[in-house]
Amino acid sequence: MEGRRLRRFGRRRQPPSSSLLPVVIGGETASSDIANTVSCFYCDFKIRILNEALYRFGRRHATWLRVWFSIGVGFSLSLVLGVSFLLLWSLLLHRNSIFSSGFWFGFGSSTSVSLAGAFNILLSTLISVSLHEFGHAIAAASEGIRVEYIAVFIAVLFPGALVAFNHDFLEALPRLAALRVYCAGIWHNAACCAVCGLTLLLMPLIFSPFYIHGEGLMVLDVPSTSPLSSYLSPGDVIVSLDGIHIHDEQEWLEMVNLLDKQTLQGPNYSEYKGLEAVDGRKGYCVPNSMIEESKKIQLVVNQAACPDDFSAFATVHCFNTSMSSNVRSDDGQPDKRESRYCLNAKDIVKLKKCGNGWVTPLNNESSCICSKDGSCLSPVQLPGLIWVEITYSRPYSLECLQHQSNLTSDLSINNIMEDYCGGTFVFVGDVISMAHSLRLTAYRPHSSSAFGAILPNALERSLMCTFYVSLALALLNSLPVYFLDGESILEVALCIFTFSSKRKKVTQKHAEFW
């Protein structure tokens, strides 16, 4: 997280010799004699090149900066109190698991981070820490205090950052002015979160002249280990999942989770707005002629498996007496035995759907009623495996672009999009691992460009990462813990509200770790 710097009010003392962090006492000339520190438990790198620029900026805009940081005082005090009460409540609620890594860090030892993810975290941390420390420096400059130095350090094994001020000048500040300095870092992190969040909301509008947003998910990368590597390639667009149109990554993950829960548990799910999943099986209305043709294909193994490129299907029997399968025995009664047929999935997905196992819009009820010349058949699935239809398009493929140039009507557009610019395939397996094996984005460039496709996704991920890191930094420094901002904020606030005199303080700097 990062480190801090400040120092406090009260009687001057000689710096304690056992101090872990460096101390600064004396006049402005002391800064020129301060060297980088290296020891067994602490080392730092001090930066002084920005001192004069930060001071001039703070003094030039002192009036507006004091107003800005005064607003931050109210926000930071509220956050410190809220985090303190939340921490106490969490400790009481989870007092039996406070020593587990999951309680403190939110993840286990199996958590992995990709190289791109690690770079985003590093970049976001640098941005968040810089804004935090510059907030303290500018707030102090607006009160007339010069920065001694800015330092990045490692204390034991923990990295951090700090801004050092002259102790004599800092202790002479009024308590409200000192509170503005202490709260500046948290306030700047909160402002960073607001800017990142607003930018994320406006990104579709900002990129609208160059990108299409919310009309399917564009595939950026398909690793060779992905179960969809033989079906999709970079530049393809996922249009729908089981007939439900997908607009962004959130809908993609929600739909996948719904399908997974439906298979494992089978109850109705109403928490997904506009969707309904009912107990039952997914089926297709297969013409009797196709069923007769399938009888020529011999089942292999124990009468359960089909040859390559074929899938096993079984008759869906309706539980409602008004719904009946068209498959009957020789005596004219419904056949309760599950007859199995080998059919080509590529042909089946083009047929009308039946059965009550589909995730469908609430106003579109499904049933297992088919026409008289067909039967409702369902794919035979192994436990834990899910049958999912994935519809995709290839708008940037050469074949699609060539045929689009010869369009003459809206009808021909639909035909070309179906025949040359995409299609539908069936995935059978673990949908959770399948969904996370792809790198997707909701932004699709108007023209085919590899860099253009990656740019919005990279910016979106960087903004999200910066938002979360800055939020974590603000929350962490709100804790009333020694070496963090929260302790100083709470202490000075108590002095203000209780009208108590300034307490004696040591000149040791505080540090926030990241």
Short mmCIF file of C-alpha atoms in Angstrom, two decimals:
data_model
loop_
_atom_site.label_atom_id
_atom_site.label_comp_id
_atom_site.label_asym_id
_atom_site.label_seq_id
_atom_site.Cartn_x
_atom_site.Cartn_y
_atom_site.Cartn_z
CA MET A 1 0.00 0.00 0.00
CA GLU A 2 2.17 2.74 0.72
CA GLY A 3 3.86 4.86 3.10
CA ARG A 4 3.61 8.01 4.86
CA ARG A 5 5.51 10.61 6.21
CA LEU A 6 3.96 12.98 8.44
CA ARG A 7 4.68 14.11 11.85
CA ARG A 8 2.94 15.52 14.44
CA PHE A 9 2.16 18.12 17.01
CA GLY A 10 3.62 18.73 20.39
CA ARG A 11 6.91 19.16 22.10
CA ARG A 12 10.05 18.51 20.10
CA ARG A 13 12.05 15.47 21.05
CA GLN A 14 15.32 14.04 20.04
CA PRO A 15 14.77 11.31 17.45
CA PRO A 16 14.74 7.87 19.05
CA SER A 17 17.74 5.85 18.04
CA SER A 18 15.66 2.69 17.66
CA SER A 19 13.31 4.18 15.09
CA LEU A 20 12.67 1.95 12.10
CA LEU A 21 11.80 4.84 9.78
CA PRO A 22 13.90 7.99 9.25
CA VAL A 23 13.01 11.17 11.08
CA VAL A 24 13.35 14.80 10.02
CA ILE A 25 13.86 17.55 12.57
CA GLY A 26 15.16 21.02 12.07
CA GLY A 27 15.09 23.67 9.41
CA GLU A 28 14.88 23.51 5.67
CA THR A 29 18.61 23.04 5.24
CA ALA A 30 18.36 19.61 6.76
CA SER A 31 16.93 18.17 3.57
CA SER A 32 20.12 18.69 1.66
CA ASP A 33 22.02 16.47 4.08
CA ILE A 34 19.58 13.56 3.98
CA ALA A 35 20.91 10.58 2.07
CA ASN A 36 19.25 7.38 0.94
CA THR A 37 18.99 4.85 3.76
CA VAL A 38 20.14 1.24 3.55
CA SER A 39 20.05 -1.22 6.46
CA CYS A 40 19.15 -4.82 7.21
CA PHE A 41 15.49 -4.02 7.84
CA TYR A 42 14.92 -0.79 5.96
CA CYS A 43 16.09 0.81 2.72
CA ASP A 44 14.67 3.72 0.76
CA PHE A 45 15.16 5.95 -2.23
CA LYS A 46 14.49 9.64 -1.68
CA ILE A 47 13.26 11.98 -4.42
CA ARG A 48 13.69 15.74 -4.02
CA ILE A 49 13.42 16.99 -7.59
CA LEU A 50 9.68 17.67 -7.22
CA ASN A 51 9.87 19.59 -3.94
CA GLU A 52 9.94 23.11 -5.38
CA ALA A 53 7.37 22.41 -8.11
CA LEU A 54 4.88 20.95 -5.61
CA TYR A 55 5.37 23.86 -3.22
CA ARG A 56 4.85 26.50 -5.92
CA PHE A 57 1.72 24.74 -7.17
CA GLY A 58 0.29 24.47 -3.66
CA ARG A 59 0.94 28.12 -2.82
CA ARG A 60 -0.33 29.42 -6.17
CA HIS A 61 -3.69 27.63 -5.80
CA ALA A 62 -3.87 27.61 -1.99
CA THR A 63 -7.41 29.01 -1.74
CA TRP A 64 -9.01 26.48 -4.05
CA LEU A 65 -6.92 23.61 -2.69
CA ARG A 66 -8.06 24.33 0.88
CA VAL A 67 -11.67 24.16 -0.26
CA TRP A 68 -10.96 20.92 -2.13
CA PHE A 69 -9.20 19.28 0.82
CA SER A 70 -11.82 20.55 3.28
CA ILE A 71 -14.40 18.51 1.37
CA GLY A 72 -11.99 15.59 1.66
CA VAL A 73 -11.93 15.97 5.44
CA GLY A 74 -15.65 15.20 5.69
CA PHE A 75 -15.37 12.22 3.36
CA SER A 76 -12.26 10.82 5.05
CA LEU A 77 -13.68 11.15 8.56
CA SER A 78 -16.83 9.31 7.49
CA LEU A 79 -14.73 6.60 5.87
CA VAL A 80 -12.46 6.19 8.91
CA LEU A 81 -15.44 5.80 11.24
CA GLY A 82 -17.22 3.45 8.84
CA VAL A 83 -14.17 1.24 8.30
CA SER A 84 -13.46 1.14 12.05
CA PHE A 85 -16.97 -0.04 12.90
CA LEU A 86 -16.96 -2.49 9.99
CA LEU A 87 -13.62 -3.92 11.15
CA LEU A 88 -14.89 -4.42 14.70
CA TRP A 89 -18.09 -6.02 13.45
CA SER A 90 -16.15 -8.37 11.13
CA LEU A 91 -13.78 -9.39 13.91
CA LEU A 92 -16.69 -10.20 16.20
CA LEU A 93 -18.56 -12.05 13.46
CA HIS A 94 -15.55 -14.07 12.26
CA ARG A 95 -13.56 -14.31 15.47
CA ASN A 96 -13.04 -18.05 14.93
CA SER A 97 -11.41 -17.59 11.51
CA ILE A 98 -9.29 -14.47 11.95
CA PHE A 99 -6.09 -16.42 11.40
CA SER A 100 -7.05 -17.80 7.99
CA SER A 101 -5.50 -16.27 4.86
CA GLY A 102 -8.92 -16.10 3.20
CA PHE A 103 -10.25 -13.83 5.96
CA TRP A 104 -7.43 -11.30 5.65
CA PHE A 105 -6.59 -11.42 1.96
CA GLY A 106 -9.72 -12.84 0.31
CA PHE A 107 -7.92 -15.52 -1.68
CA GLY A 108 -6.08 -18.76 -1.12
CA SER A 109 -2.67 -20.01 -2.08
CA SER A 110 -4.01 -21.30 -5.41
CA THR A 111 -4.78 -17.80 -6.74
CA SER A 112 -2.82 -17.11 -9.91
CA VAL A 113 -2.22 -13.87 -11.82
CA SER A 114 -1.31 -13.64 -15.50
CA LEU A 115 1.61 -11.55 -16.73
CA ALA A 116 -0.75 -8.91 -18.15
CA GLY A 117 -2.69 -8.91 -14.89
CA ALA A 118 0.51 -8.44 -12.88
CA PHE A 119 1.48 -5.50 -15.10
CA ASN A 120 -1.96 -3.92 -14.59
CA ILE A 121 -1.66 -4.34 -10.82
CA LEU A 122 1.81 -2.79 -10.80
CA LEU A 123 0.75 0.15 -12.98
CA SER A 124 -2.43 0.70 -10.95
CA THR A 125 -0.46 0.61 -7.72
CA LEU A 126 2.02 3.21 -8.98
CA ILE A 127 -0.81 5.51 -10.08
CA SER A 128 -2.77 5.09 -6.84
CA VAL A 129 0.25 5.53 -4.57
CA SER A 130 1.46 8.58 -6.51
CA LEU A 131 -1.93 10.27 -6.27
CA HIS A 132 -2.08 9.46 -2.57
CA GLU A 133 1.35 10.87 -1.76
CA PHE A 134 0.99 13.91 -4.02
CA GLY A 135 -2.28 14.62 -2.23
CA HIS A 136 -0.43 14.92 1.08
CA ALA A 137 2.34 16.99 -0.50
CA ILE A 138 0.01 19.47 -2.22
CA ALA A 139 -2.20 19.79 0.86
CA ALA A 140 0.84 20.60 2.97
CA ALA A 141 2.10 23.09 0.37
CA SER A 142 -1.26 24.88 0.41
CA GLU A 143 -0.75 25.35 4.16
CA GLY A 144 2.76 26.74 3.61
CA ILE A 145 4.79 23.61 4.45
CA ARG A 146 7.53 22.48 2.10
CA VAL A 147 8.16 18.84 1.27
CA GLU A 148 11.46 17.54 2.64
CA TYR A 149 11.46 14.58 0.26
CA ILE A 150 9.34 11.86 -1.29
CA ALA A 151 10.61 8.32 -0.70
CA VAL A 152 9.85 4.79 -1.74
CA PHE A 153 11.07 2.16 0.70
CA ILE A 154 11.09 -1.45 1.79
CA ALA A 155 10.64 -2.05 5.53
CA VAL A 156 11.47 -5.69 6.34
CA LEU A 157 9.59 -7.30 3.40
CA PHE A 158 6.90 -4.66 2.89
CA PRO A 159 7.24 -1.96 0.18
CA GLY A 160 5.83 1.48 0.78
CA ALA A 161 6.07 5.20 0.10
CA LEU A 162 6.14 8.35 2.19
CA VAL A 163 6.29 12.14 2.04
CA ALA A 164 8.42 13.82 4.71
CA PHE A 165 7.73 17.30 6.08
CA ASN A 166 9.57 19.57 8.47
CA HIS A 167 8.36 18.74 11.96
CA ASP A 168 8.60 22.27 13.35
CA PHE A 169 6.34 23.70 10.66
CA LEU A 170 3.86 20.85 10.83
CA GLU A 171 3.32 21.01 14.58
CA ALA A 172 2.60 24.73 14.32
CA LEU A 173 -0.40 24.18 12.03
CA PRO A 174 -3.95 24.61 13.34
CA ARG A 175 -5.59 21.26 13.93
CA LEU A 176 -8.12 21.69 11.12
CA ALA A 177 -5.32 22.52 8.69
CA ALA A 178 -3.37 19.46 9.85
CA LEU A 179 -6.49 17.36 9.35
CA ARG A 180 -6.67 18.53 5.74
CA VAL A 181 -3.10 17.30 5.24
CA TYR A 182 -3.79 13.92 6.85
CA CYS A 183 -7.00 13.35 4.88
CA ALA A 184 -5.58 14.40 1.51
CA GLY A 185 -4.25 10.97 0.53
CA ILE A 186 -7.52 9.12 1.15
CA TRP A 187 -9.46 11.90 -0.57
CA HIS A 188 -7.29 11.69 -3.68
CA ASN A 189 -7.74 7.91 -3.84
CA ALA A 190 -11.50 8.39 -3.60
CA ALA A 191 -11.35 10.96 -6.41
CA CYS A 192 -9.30 8.49 -8.48
CA CYS A 193 -12.02 5.86 -7.99
CA ALA A 194 -14.67 8.35 -9.10
CA VAL A 195 -12.73 9.30 -12.24
CA CYS A 196 -12.12 5.65 -13.16
CA GLY A 197 -15.77 4.72 -12.58
CA LEU A 198 -17.07 7.66 -14.60
CA THR A 199 -14.66 6.90 -17.45
CA LEU A 200 -15.80 3.27 -17.51
CA LEU A 201 -19.43 4.38 -17.75
CA LEU A 202 -18.68 6.82 -20.58
CA MET A 203 -16.36 4.54 -22.55
CA PRO A 204 -19.11 3.24 -24.88
CA LEU A 205 -19.99 6.84 -25.75
CA ILE A 206 -16.36 7.93 -26.09
CA PHE A 207 -15.47 5.05 -28.40
CA SER A 208 -18.76 5.07 -30.34
CA PRO A 209 -17.25 6.73 -33.47
CA PHE A 210 -14.75 3.90 -33.80
CA TYR A 211 -16.29 0.87 -32.05
CA ILE A 212 -19.56 -1.03 -31.80
CA HIS A 213 -20.44 -1.78 -28.18
CA GLY A 214 -22.91 -4.25 -26.73
CA GLU A 215 -23.64 -6.25 -29.89
CA GLY A 216 -21.97 -9.50 -28.98
CA LEU A 217 -18.60 -10.41 -27.51
CA MET A 218 -15.55 -10.23 -29.72
CA VAL A 219 -12.93 -12.94 -29.18
CA LEU A 220 -9.49 -11.44 -28.56
CA ASP A 221 -7.61 -14.64 -27.79
CA VAL A 222 -8.32 -18.38 -27.76
CA PRO A 223 -5.55 -20.38 -26.05
CA SER A 224 -4.74 -23.78 -27.50
CA THR A 225 -5.87 -25.29 -24.19
CA SER A 226 -9.36 -23.82 -24.55
CA PRO A 227 -12.13 -26.33 -25.35
CA LEU A 228 -13.35 -23.86 -27.99
CA SER A 229 -10.01 -23.54 -29.79
CA SER A 230 -11.27 -25.68 -32.69
CA TYR A 231 -14.46 -23.61 -33.07
CA LEU A 232 -13.49 -19.97 -32.52
CA SER A 233 -10.56 -17.78 -33.50
CA PRO A 234 -9.55 -14.17 -32.70
CA GLY A 235 -11.89 -11.74 -34.41
CA ASP A 236 -14.98 -13.95 -34.12
CA VAL A 237 -18.01 -12.52 -32.33
CA ILE A 238 -20.12 -14.58 -29.90
CA VAL A 239 -23.71 -13.58 -30.60
CA SER A 240 -25.81 -15.78 -28.33
CA LEU A 241 -25.72 -18.62 -25.82
CA ASP A 242 -28.59 -21.12 -26.00
CA GLY A 243 -30.53 -18.59 -28.06
CA ILE A 244 -30.12 -15.76 -25.54
CA HIS A 245 -28.37 -12.73 -27.03
CA ILE A 246 -25.14 -11.78 -25.22
CA HIS A 247 -24.24 -8.08 -25.01
CA ASP A 248 -21.25 -7.93 -22.65
CA GLU A 249 -18.99 -10.01 -20.43
CA GLN A 250 -21.27 -9.69 -17.41
CA GLU A 251 -24.20 -11.21 -19.30
CA TRP A 252 -21.88 -13.94 -20.61
CA LEU A 253 -20.82 -14.95 -17.09
CA GLU A 254 -24.36 -14.66 -15.70
CA MET A 255 -25.70 -16.90 -18.43
CA VAL A 256 -22.94 -19.47 -17.93
CA ASN A 257 -23.55 -19.54 -14.17
CA LEU A 258 -27.28 -19.95 -14.75
CA LEU A 259 -26.75 -22.90 -17.08
CA ASP A 260 -24.37 -24.50 -14.61
CA LYS A 261 -26.79 -24.10 -11.70
CA GLN A 262 -29.67 -25.34 -13.81
CA THR A 263 -27.82 -28.56 -14.57
CA LEU A 264 -26.56 -29.17 -11.03
CA GLN A 265 -29.68 -28.21 -9.09
CA GLY A 266 -32.53 -27.91 -11.55
CA PRO A 267 -34.79 -25.38 -9.73
CA ASN A 268 -36.33 -22.25 -11.15
CA TYR A 269 -34.00 -19.25 -11.19
CA SER A 270 -35.59 -15.86 -11.00
CA GLU A 271 -32.60 -13.83 -9.84
CA TYR A 272 -31.51 -13.28 -13.45
CA LYS A 273 -33.69 -10.51 -14.78
CA GLY A 274 -35.86 -11.52 -17.72
CA LEU A 275 -34.83 -15.17 -17.77
CA GLU A 276 -36.44 -18.35 -16.54
CA ALA A 277 -35.01 -21.86 -16.21
CA VAL A 278 -37.36 -24.78 -15.52
CA ASP A 279 -36.69 -28.38 -14.58
CA GLY A 280 -36.53 -30.54 -17.62
CA ARG A 281 -34.51 -31.41 -20.67
CA LYS A 282 -33.47 -29.52 -23.77
CA GLY A 283 -35.04 -30.97 -26.87
CA TYR A 284 -35.46 -30.51 -30.61
CA CYS A 285 -38.42 -31.29 -32.84
CA VAL A 286 -36.81 -33.87 -35.12
CA PRO A 287 -38.75 -34.92 -38.25
CA ASN A 288 -39.65 -38.58 -38.42
CA SER A 289 -37.77 -38.87 -41.71
CA MET A 290 -34.54 -37.83 -39.97
CA ILE A 291 -35.24 -40.31 -37.18
CA GLU A 292 -35.68 -43.11 -39.72
CA GLU A 293 -32.39 -42.17 -41.36
CA SER A 294 -30.66 -42.26 -37.98
CA LYS A 295 -31.70 -45.88 -37.44
CA LYS A 296 -29.21 -46.84 -40.12
CA ILE A 297 -26.37 -45.56 -37.93
CA GLN A 298 -25.22 -48.24 -35.54
CA LEU A 299 -24.59 -47.40 -31.90
CA VAL A 300 -21.19 -48.43 -30.64
CA VAL A 301 -19.87 -49.59 -27.27
CA ASN A 302 -22.74 -50.44 -24.88
CA GLN A 303 -25.53 -49.03 -27.06
CA ALA A 304 -24.88 -45.55 -25.61
CA ALA A 305 -22.22 -43.95 -27.79
CA CYS A 306 -22.43 -42.80 -31.37
CA PRO A 307 -19.76 -42.62 -34.08
CA ASP A 308 -17.68 -39.49 -34.53
CA ASP A 309 -19.56 -36.36 -35.66
CA PHE A 310 -22.79 -37.78 -34.25
CA SER A 311 -24.48 -37.31 -30.88
CA ALA A 312 -26.87 -39.59 -29.02
CA PHE A 313 -30.45 -38.37 -28.64
CA ALA A 314 -33.34 -39.80 -26.66
CA THR A 315 -37.08 -39.22 -26.69
CA VAL A 316 -38.41 -36.55 -24.32
CA HIS A 317 -41.57 -37.74 -22.54
CA CYS A 318 -43.96 -35.01 -21.40
CA PHE A 319 -45.08 -35.07 -17.80
CA ASN A 320 -48.21 -33.10 -18.64
CA THR A 321 -50.99 -35.41 -19.86
CA SER A 322 -51.92 -32.89 -22.52
CA MET A 323 -48.42 -33.20 -23.97
CA SER A 324 -47.37 -36.49 -25.45
CA SER A 325 -44.50 -37.74 -27.48
CA ASN A 326 -45.17 -38.91 -31.01
CA VAL A 327 -43.09 -42.01 -30.39
CA ARG A 328 -45.51 -44.88 -29.68
CA SER A 329 -45.24 -48.59 -29.30
CA ASP A 330 -46.86 -51.11 -31.61
CA ASP A 331 -50.06 -51.22 -29.54
CA GLY A 332 -50.58 -47.47 -29.90
CA GLN A 333 -49.64 -46.61 -26.33
CA PRO A 334 -46.91 -44.11 -25.45
CA ASP A 335 -43.53 -45.80 -25.38
CA LYS A 336 -41.96 -45.30 -21.94
CA ARG A 337 -38.67 -46.77 -23.02
CA GLU A 338 -35.97 -44.26 -23.92
CA SER A 339 -35.16 -44.93 -27.57
CA ARG A 340 -31.78 -43.60 -28.65
CA TYR A 341 -30.79 -42.19 -32.01
CA CYS A 342 -27.52 -40.94 -33.49
CA LEU A 343 -27.94 -37.52 -35.10
CA ASN A 344 -25.62 -34.84 -36.43
CA ALA A 345 -25.60 -31.86 -34.05
CA LYS A 346 -24.97 -29.42 -36.93
CA ASP A 347 -28.30 -30.38 -38.46
CA ILE A 348 -30.16 -30.60 -35.15
CA VAL A 349 -29.41 -27.05 -33.96
CA LYS A 350 -31.27 -25.66 -36.99
CA LEU A 351 -34.52 -27.33 -35.87
CA LYS A 352 -37.28 -25.98 -33.68
CA LYS A 353 -36.64 -26.31 -29.95
CA CYS A 354 -38.87 -28.23 -27.56
CA GLY A 355 -38.70 -29.48 -24.00
CA ASN A 356 -38.71 -27.38 -20.85
CA GLY A 357 -35.00 -27.32 -20.13
CA TRP A 358 -34.16 -24.21 -22.15
CA VAL A 359 -33.35 -20.83 -20.67
CA THR A 360 -35.92 -18.67 -22.43
CA PRO A 361 -37.52 -15.22 -22.08
CA LEU A 362 -40.37 -15.25 -19.59
CA ASN A 363 -42.95 -14.47 -22.27
CA ASN A 364 -41.89 -17.38 -24.48
CA GLU A 365 -43.08 -20.62 -22.92
CA SER A 366 -41.50 -23.82 -24.13
CA SER A 367 -43.07 -27.27 -24.33
CA CYS A 368 -42.39 -30.67 -25.77
CA ILE A 369 -45.21 -30.47 -28.31
CA CYS A 370 -44.03 -30.98 -31.88
CA SER A 371 -45.88 -31.36 -35.14
CA LYS A 372 -47.41 -34.70 -36.08
CA ASP A 373 -44.54 -35.58 -38.38
CA GLY A 374 -41.85 -35.08 -35.72
CA SER A 375 -40.80 -36.04 -32.20
CA CYS A 376 -39.12 -34.18 -29.37
CA LEU A 377 -35.63 -35.60 -28.88
CA SER A 378 -33.09 -34.56 -26.25
CA PRO A 379 -29.31 -35.03 -26.30
CA VAL A 380 -28.02 -37.70 -23.93
CA GLN A 381 -25.67 -36.03 -21.44
CA LEU A 382 -23.24 -37.40 -18.91
CA PRO A 383 -23.52 -36.10 -15.33
CA GLY A 384 -21.81 -32.73 -14.95
CA LEU A 385 -21.66 -32.05 -18.69
CA ILE A 386 -23.86 -29.37 -20.24
CA TRP A 387 -25.21 -29.11 -23.78
CA VAL A 388 -24.91 -25.49 -24.91
CA GLU A 389 -25.59 -23.85 -28.27
CA ILE A 390 -23.14 -21.06 -29.15
CA THR A 391 -23.98 -18.81 -32.09
CA TYR A 392 -21.12 -16.79 -33.53
CA SER A 393 -20.29 -14.55 -36.48
CA ARG A 394 -17.12 -13.78 -38.42
CA PRO A 395 -17.69 -10.23 -39.69
CA TYR A 396 -14.05 -9.67 -40.63
CA SER A 397 -13.48 -12.89 -42.56
CA LEU A 398 -12.55 -12.44 -46.22
CA GLU A 399 -15.42 -14.64 -47.40
CA CYS A 400 -17.95 -12.65 -45.40
CA LEU A 401 -16.63 -9.29 -46.61
CA GLN A 402 -16.71 -10.43 -50.23
CA HIS A 403 -20.34 -11.55 -50.04
CA GLN A 404 -21.42 -8.46 -48.11
CA SER A 405 -20.19 -6.27 -50.97
CA ASN A 406 -22.78 -7.94 -53.24
CA LEU A 407 -25.80 -7.44 -50.98
CA THR A 408 -29.06 -6.49 -52.68
CA SER A 409 -31.73 -6.77 -49.97
CA ASP A 410 -32.30 -7.25 -46.26
CA LEU A 411 -33.20 -10.90 -46.91
CA SER A 412 -29.87 -11.51 -48.60
CA ILE A 413 -28.12 -9.89 -45.63
CA ASN A 414 -29.63 -12.47 -43.27
CA ASN A 415 -28.81 -15.34 -45.61
CA ILE A 416 -25.19 -14.24 -46.03
CA MET A 417 -24.72 -13.69 -42.30
CA GLU A 418 -26.01 -17.22 -41.67
CA ASP A 419 -24.23 -19.01 -44.51
CA TYR A 420 -20.90 -17.20 -44.77
CA CYS A 421 -20.45 -14.96 -41.72
CA GLY A 422 -20.94 -17.40 -38.86
CA GLY A 423 -23.04 -20.23 -37.60
CA THR A 424 -23.98 -22.25 -34.54
CA PHE A 425 -22.09 -25.07 -32.87
CA VAL A 426 -22.71 -27.18 -29.78
CA PHE A 427 -20.41 -27.35 -26.80
CA VAL A 428 -20.77 -30.26 -24.38
CA GLY A 429 -18.73 -30.04 -21.19
CA ASP A 430 -17.93 -27.80 -18.25
CA VAL A 431 -19.30 -24.37 -19.16
CA ILE A 432 -17.53 -22.59 -16.30
CA SER A 433 -14.04 -23.54 -17.47
CA MET A 434 -15.12 -22.93 -21.06
CA ALA A 435 -16.28 -19.38 -20.30
CA HIS A 436 -13.05 -18.45 -18.52
CA SER A 437 -10.82 -19.94 -21.21
CA LEU A 438 -11.58 -17.10 -23.64
CA ARG A 439 -10.45 -13.49 -23.65
CA LEU A 440 -13.45 -11.42 -24.70
CA THR A 441 -14.45 -7.79 -25.14
CA ALA A 442 -17.74 -6.02 -25.75
CA TYR A 443 -16.03 -3.53 -28.10
CA ARG A 444 -15.84 -4.36 -31.80
CA PRO A 445 -14.01 -2.02 -34.21
CA HIS A 446 -15.78 -0.87 -37.36
CA SER A 447 -12.78 -2.07 -39.37
CA SER A 448 -10.61 -5.12 -38.81
CA SER A 449 -7.56 -4.16 -36.76
CA ALA A 450 -5.77 -6.30 -34.21
CA PHE A 451 -4.51 -3.30 -32.23
CA GLY A 452 -7.86 -1.55 -32.48
CA ALA A 453 -9.62 -4.55 -30.96
CA ILE A 454 -7.22 -4.76 -28.01
CA LEU A 455 -7.12 -1.04 -27.14
CA PRO A 456 -10.55 -0.64 -25.43
CA ASN A 457 -10.14 -3.93 -23.58
CA ALA A 458 -6.70 -2.96 -22.27
CA LEU A 459 -7.96 0.47 -21.20
CA GLU A 460 -11.04 -1.02 -19.56
CA ARG A 461 -9.02 -3.53 -17.56
CA SER A 462 -6.50 -0.88 -16.51
CA LEU A 463 -9.27 1.44 -15.32
CA MET A 464 -10.96 -1.35 -13.39
CA CYS A 465 -7.69 -2.41 -11.79
CA THR A 466 -6.84 1.19 -10.85
CA PHE A 467 -10.33 1.60 -9.39
CA TYR A 468 -9.97 -1.44 -7.14
CA VAL A 469 -6.37 -0.73 -6.10
CA SER A 470 -7.15 2.90 -5.28
CA LEU A 471 -10.25 1.82 -3.37
CA ALA A 472 -8.22 -0.74 -1.42
CA LEU A 473 -5.59 1.90 -0.65
CA ALA A 474 -8.20 4.34 0.63
CA LEU A 475 -9.83 1.68 2.80
CA LEU A 476 -6.50 0.44 4.13
CA ASN A 477 -5.35 3.92 5.13
CA SER A 478 -8.70 4.51 6.82
CA LEU A 479 -7.85 1.87 9.41
CA PRO A 480 -7.02 3.39 12.83
CA VAL A 481 -3.67 1.60 12.84
CA TYR A 482 -0.29 3.05 13.77
CA PHE A 483 1.79 4.08 10.71
CA LEU A 484 -1.41 4.65 8.67
CA ASP A 485 -3.44 7.79 7.98
CA GLY A 486 -6.45 6.56 9.91
CA GLU A 487 -4.64 6.76 13.23
CA SER A 488 -3.59 10.38 12.67
CA ILE A 489 -7.01 11.40 11.33
CA LEU A 490 -8.86 9.85 14.25
CA GLU A 491 -6.45 11.35 16.78
CA VAL A 492 -6.64 14.92 15.47
CA ALA A 493 -10.42 14.66 15.01
CA LEU A 494 -10.82 13.61 18.65
CA CYS A 495 -8.74 16.60 19.72
CA ILE A 496 -10.99 18.91 17.69
CA PHE A 497 -14.30 17.47 18.89
CA THR A 498 -13.25 17.12 22.55
CA PHE A 499 -11.49 20.51 22.65
CA SER A 500 -8.47 18.83 24.20
CA SER A 501 -4.99 20.28 23.95
CA LYS A 502 -2.45 18.95 21.55
CA ARG A 503 -0.83 15.84 22.91
CA LYS A 504 2.88 15.26 22.87
CA LYS A 505 4.02 13.61 19.68
CA VAL A 506 7.22 12.10 18.47
CA THR A 507 8.75 13.20 15.23
CA GLN A 508 8.81 9.74 13.69
CA LYS A 509 7.15 9.48 10.31
CA HIS A 510 4.28 7.14 9.56
CA ALA A 511 4.28 4.65 6.74
CA GLU A 512 1.66 3.00 4.61
CA PHE A 513 2.64 -0.26 3.01
CA TRP A 514 1.59 -1.71 -0.29
#
